[in-house]
């Protein structure tokens, strides 16, 4: 009977949908899903009177609507009060405690449901007898717009609740958003078609659900995360908000990962720190965290004030984007001659710090942004990433704005500059004849992960080069006390210390030495591979292209940089002089190698359940990068890797302000180390 087959197909597809889109854990290949869906569509085409609203075939987006219908929310969709400082959280909890007449101990024990504040668009979904009947936007909180046709197309919104005995009425509230990856892909496609790109994922999500034609929303990578309830009847729900969220996931919804029950002021403040640390590694934008008094009875006692509940507050992150003025552009010359335009800005507080410089990357970027001196620009500083100019506010361009002229000669040594056809970077061609490149090469040579010369700061290197006292790395070892004392701000004691540090640095490892030479694209990991492969300086300096390519991590480009480096007579001279002044390599390779590894000197702790790697694999991987793996968290812990259900170690690490990584972040981190991106 077609009716029975249709029923069975729908049931299977609902389950597969849930596994794929909500649980992110598919159990069958995509092909099988497609086959079942095709069969269902074919049957529904033959028997159109059997099509129902909640059939999985209805997700693709139906016919456009003519206009938006107004929807009155039976329970208002509220907004939240904002807090921008810890003190405002303390005050909020104080107000809650006063109203609830809690004693000191009760305040300390007060439970909150702590959730990431998702940066998307609020939506309310109404289910009647388990079937999705209506989707509405927030509007002014009282009246919204009917967007049922669009929400039905969102992959992780169930058309039917996962329940044998669904409640009569069940309104789910949450946020619709677009994850970063989907956003990038969507904009990439728009660019290819010469269409308008969206400024950010939130605008894109808002734009998508406000379309009359549902096929547009269906084509966008929208997702829904539930964070609360509106009206409901015919169901008994738990008295804790946190437990209600668990109930929502049982009904088939995604709730925001990272939601936790926390206790008291300390729990809230630690949670804010934890989520702030995770922010840059999340798949979507969040703009803060939300704290909700967890107990429903207490929420009812507290009630509302105007449009916001007294039982909840949003702790916002510092803004990551701000407006400021571009005052000037300077061109810096790096170690490899790369000329980087640097924006000098009217200082502005963004991403938690005051920013007065931002990178403009290269000439293409200046052209792409069409940025001019005097423009009002949007600066973005996310996490620890260097601040960048995101865009220009053209409407505010003053008449006096002037074009940025990329230099045709090196701003430091006046030599010719060159840009290779397939490269975005313009470089000074003078190599170590350029004082800027010499300074940068020397800074790199002395840096911690290279020769580790304690006390040879940037300012000293700059002076030594500017006054022509040294011109290459070998000259560093010919410095004497009298020379050093003649420098500005160099006391006798510092001069002694520096000479001693230089002397001590002579005893190093082969890998550190090769890294210190500053060969283009030879980072720590490549230096280590090279030294392990060739075993001696003579073998490495005489290696052929084929031999170099044979080394792990070395491709033709890096191999050519290495060849070029050792083909230069000047470089070979400096290397020889360095060996002559007494640089020698420590024999005991394994111990010596430890020091050059990216995580040497660090202590890591792993806790909770991991699902992508075993504990042992993580441990071995960390150790292979030079880290120690300890069993308990202490002040000396560098990073805590927290899997799911991490308990007391996570609390302790949070209290000690220790960096915390999720398993996904760790996997990414390993990948970055292997790619040699880790500085
Ligand atoms: S609860 C009565 N929880 O923030 C409380 N809102 O500024 C109503 N939002 O309109 C909201 N993540 O769009 C709540 N975990 C979360 C949230 C969240 C994002 C948005 C929501 C709301 C706005 C209020």
GROMACS .gro file of N, CA and C in nm, residues 319-327 343-358 376-381 387-389:
model
  102
  319UNK      N    1   3.336   4.498   2.144
  319UNK     CA    2   3.310   4.497   2.000
  319UNK      C    3   3.438   4.463   1.925
  320UNK      N    4   3.424   4.385   1.817
  320UNK     CA    5   3.542   4.347   1.738
  320UNK      C    6   3.562   4.440   1.619
  321UNK      N    7   3.461   4.526   1.595
  321UNK     CA    8   3.476   4.619   1.483
  321UNK      C    9   3.443   4.759   1.530
  322UNK      N   10   3.520   4.855   1.487
  322UNK     CA   11   3.496   4.995   1.522
  322UNK      C   12   3.531   5.084   1.404
  323UNK      N   13   3.478   5.205   1.410
  323UNK     CA   14   3.510   5.304   1.307
  323UNK      C   15   3.625   5.391   1.355
  324UNK      N   16   3.714   5.427   1.263
  324UNK     CA   17   3.814   5.527   1.297
  324UNK      C   18   3.864   5.592   1.168
  325UNK      N   19   3.962   5.683   1.180
  325UNK     CA   20   4.011   5.753   1.061
  325UNK      C   21   4.149   5.703   1.023
  326UNK      N   22   4.170   5.687   0.894
  326UNK     CA   23   4.303   5.650   0.845
  326UNK      C   24   4.384   5.778   0.832
  327UNK      N   25   4.488   5.791   0.918
  327UNK     CA   26   4.567   5.914   0.920
  327UNK      C   27   4.678   5.913   0.815
  343UNK      N   28   4.859   5.080   0.813
  343UNK     CA   29   4.770   5.194   0.832
  343UNK      C   30   4.797   5.257   0.968
  344UNK      N   31   4.822   5.387   0.969
  344UNK     CA   32   4.830   5.461   1.095
  344UNK      C   33   4.692   5.520   1.121
  345UNK      N   34   4.638   5.485   1.238
  345UNK     CA   35   4.497   5.519   1.264
  345UNK      C   36   4.482   5.615   1.381
  346UNK      N   37   4.374   5.685   1.379
  346UNK     CA   38   4.330   5.757   1.498
  346UNK      C   39   4.303   5.647   1.601
  347UNK      N   40   4.372   5.651   1.719
  347UNK     CA   41   4.357   5.537   1.811
  347UNK      C   42   4.211   5.507   1.845
  348UNK      N   43   4.179   5.377   1.850
  348UNK     CA   44   4.041   5.338   1.873
  348UNK      C   45   4.039   5.211   1.957
  349UNK      N   46   3.941   5.201   2.050
  349UNK     CA   47   3.931   5.084   2.137
  349UNK      C   48   3.849   4.977   2.067
  350UNK      N   49   3.913   4.867   2.033
  350UNK     CA   50   3.842   4.761   1.960
  350UNK      C   51   3.897   4.624   2.000
  351UNK      N   52   3.807   4.528   2.018
  351UNK     CA   53   3.847   4.393   2.057
  351UNK      C   54   3.920   4.392   2.190
  352UNK      N   55   3.893   4.490   2.276
  352UNK     CA   56   3.950   4.491   2.409
  352UNK      C   57   4.083   4.564   2.422
  353UNK      N   58   4.137   4.620   2.314
  353UNK     CA   59   4.263   4.698   2.326
  353UNK      C   60   4.255   4.824   2.240
  354UNK      N   61   4.347   4.919   2.267
  354UNK     CA   62   4.351   5.039   2.183
  354UNK      C   63   4.441   5.012   2.064
  355UNK      N   64   4.387   5.036   1.947
  355UNK     CA   65   4.459   5.004   1.824
  355UNK      C   66   4.495   5.134   1.752
  356UNK      N   67   4.622   5.149   1.713
  356UNK     CA   68   4.656   5.267   1.633
  356UNK      C   69   4.724   5.230   1.501
  357UNK      N   70   4.751   5.100   1.481
  357UNK     CA   71   4.806   5.054   1.353
  357UNK      C   72   4.726   4.932   1.307
  358UNK      N   73   4.715   4.918   1.176
  358UNK     CA   74   4.652   4.796   1.124
  358UNK      C   75   4.719   4.762   0.993
  376UNK      N   76   3.717   5.731   0.658
  376UNK     CA   77   3.668   5.663   0.777
  376UNK      C   78   3.667   5.514   0.743
  377UNK      N   79   3.734   5.435   0.827
  377UNK     CA   80   3.747   5.293   0.796
  377UNK      C   81   3.691   5.207   0.909
  378UNK      N   82   3.652   5.084   0.877
  378UNK     CA   83   3.611   4.989   0.981
  378UNK      C   84   3.731   4.902   1.012
  379UNK      N   85   3.767   4.899   1.141
  379UNK     CA   86   3.881   4.819   1.185
  379UNK      C   87   3.827   4.696   1.256
  380UNK      N   88   3.885   4.582   1.229
  380UNK     CA   89   3.844   4.460   1.298
  380UNK      C   90   3.962   4.401   1.373
  381UNK      N   91   3.940   4.370   1.499
  381UNK     CA   92   4.042   4.297   1.574
  381UNK      C   93   3.970   4.183   1.647
  387UNK      N   94   4.515   4.351   1.396
  387UNK     CA   95   4.401   4.430   1.347
  387UNK      C   96   4.410   4.454   1.197
  388UNK      N   97   4.294   4.455   1.132
  388UNK     CA   98   4.294   4.481   0.989
  388UNK      C   99   4.185   4.579   0.949
  389UNK      N  100   4.206   4.642   0.835
  389UNK     CA  101   4.105   4.734   0.783
  389UNK      C  102   4.007   4.648   0.703
   0.00000   0.00000   0.00000
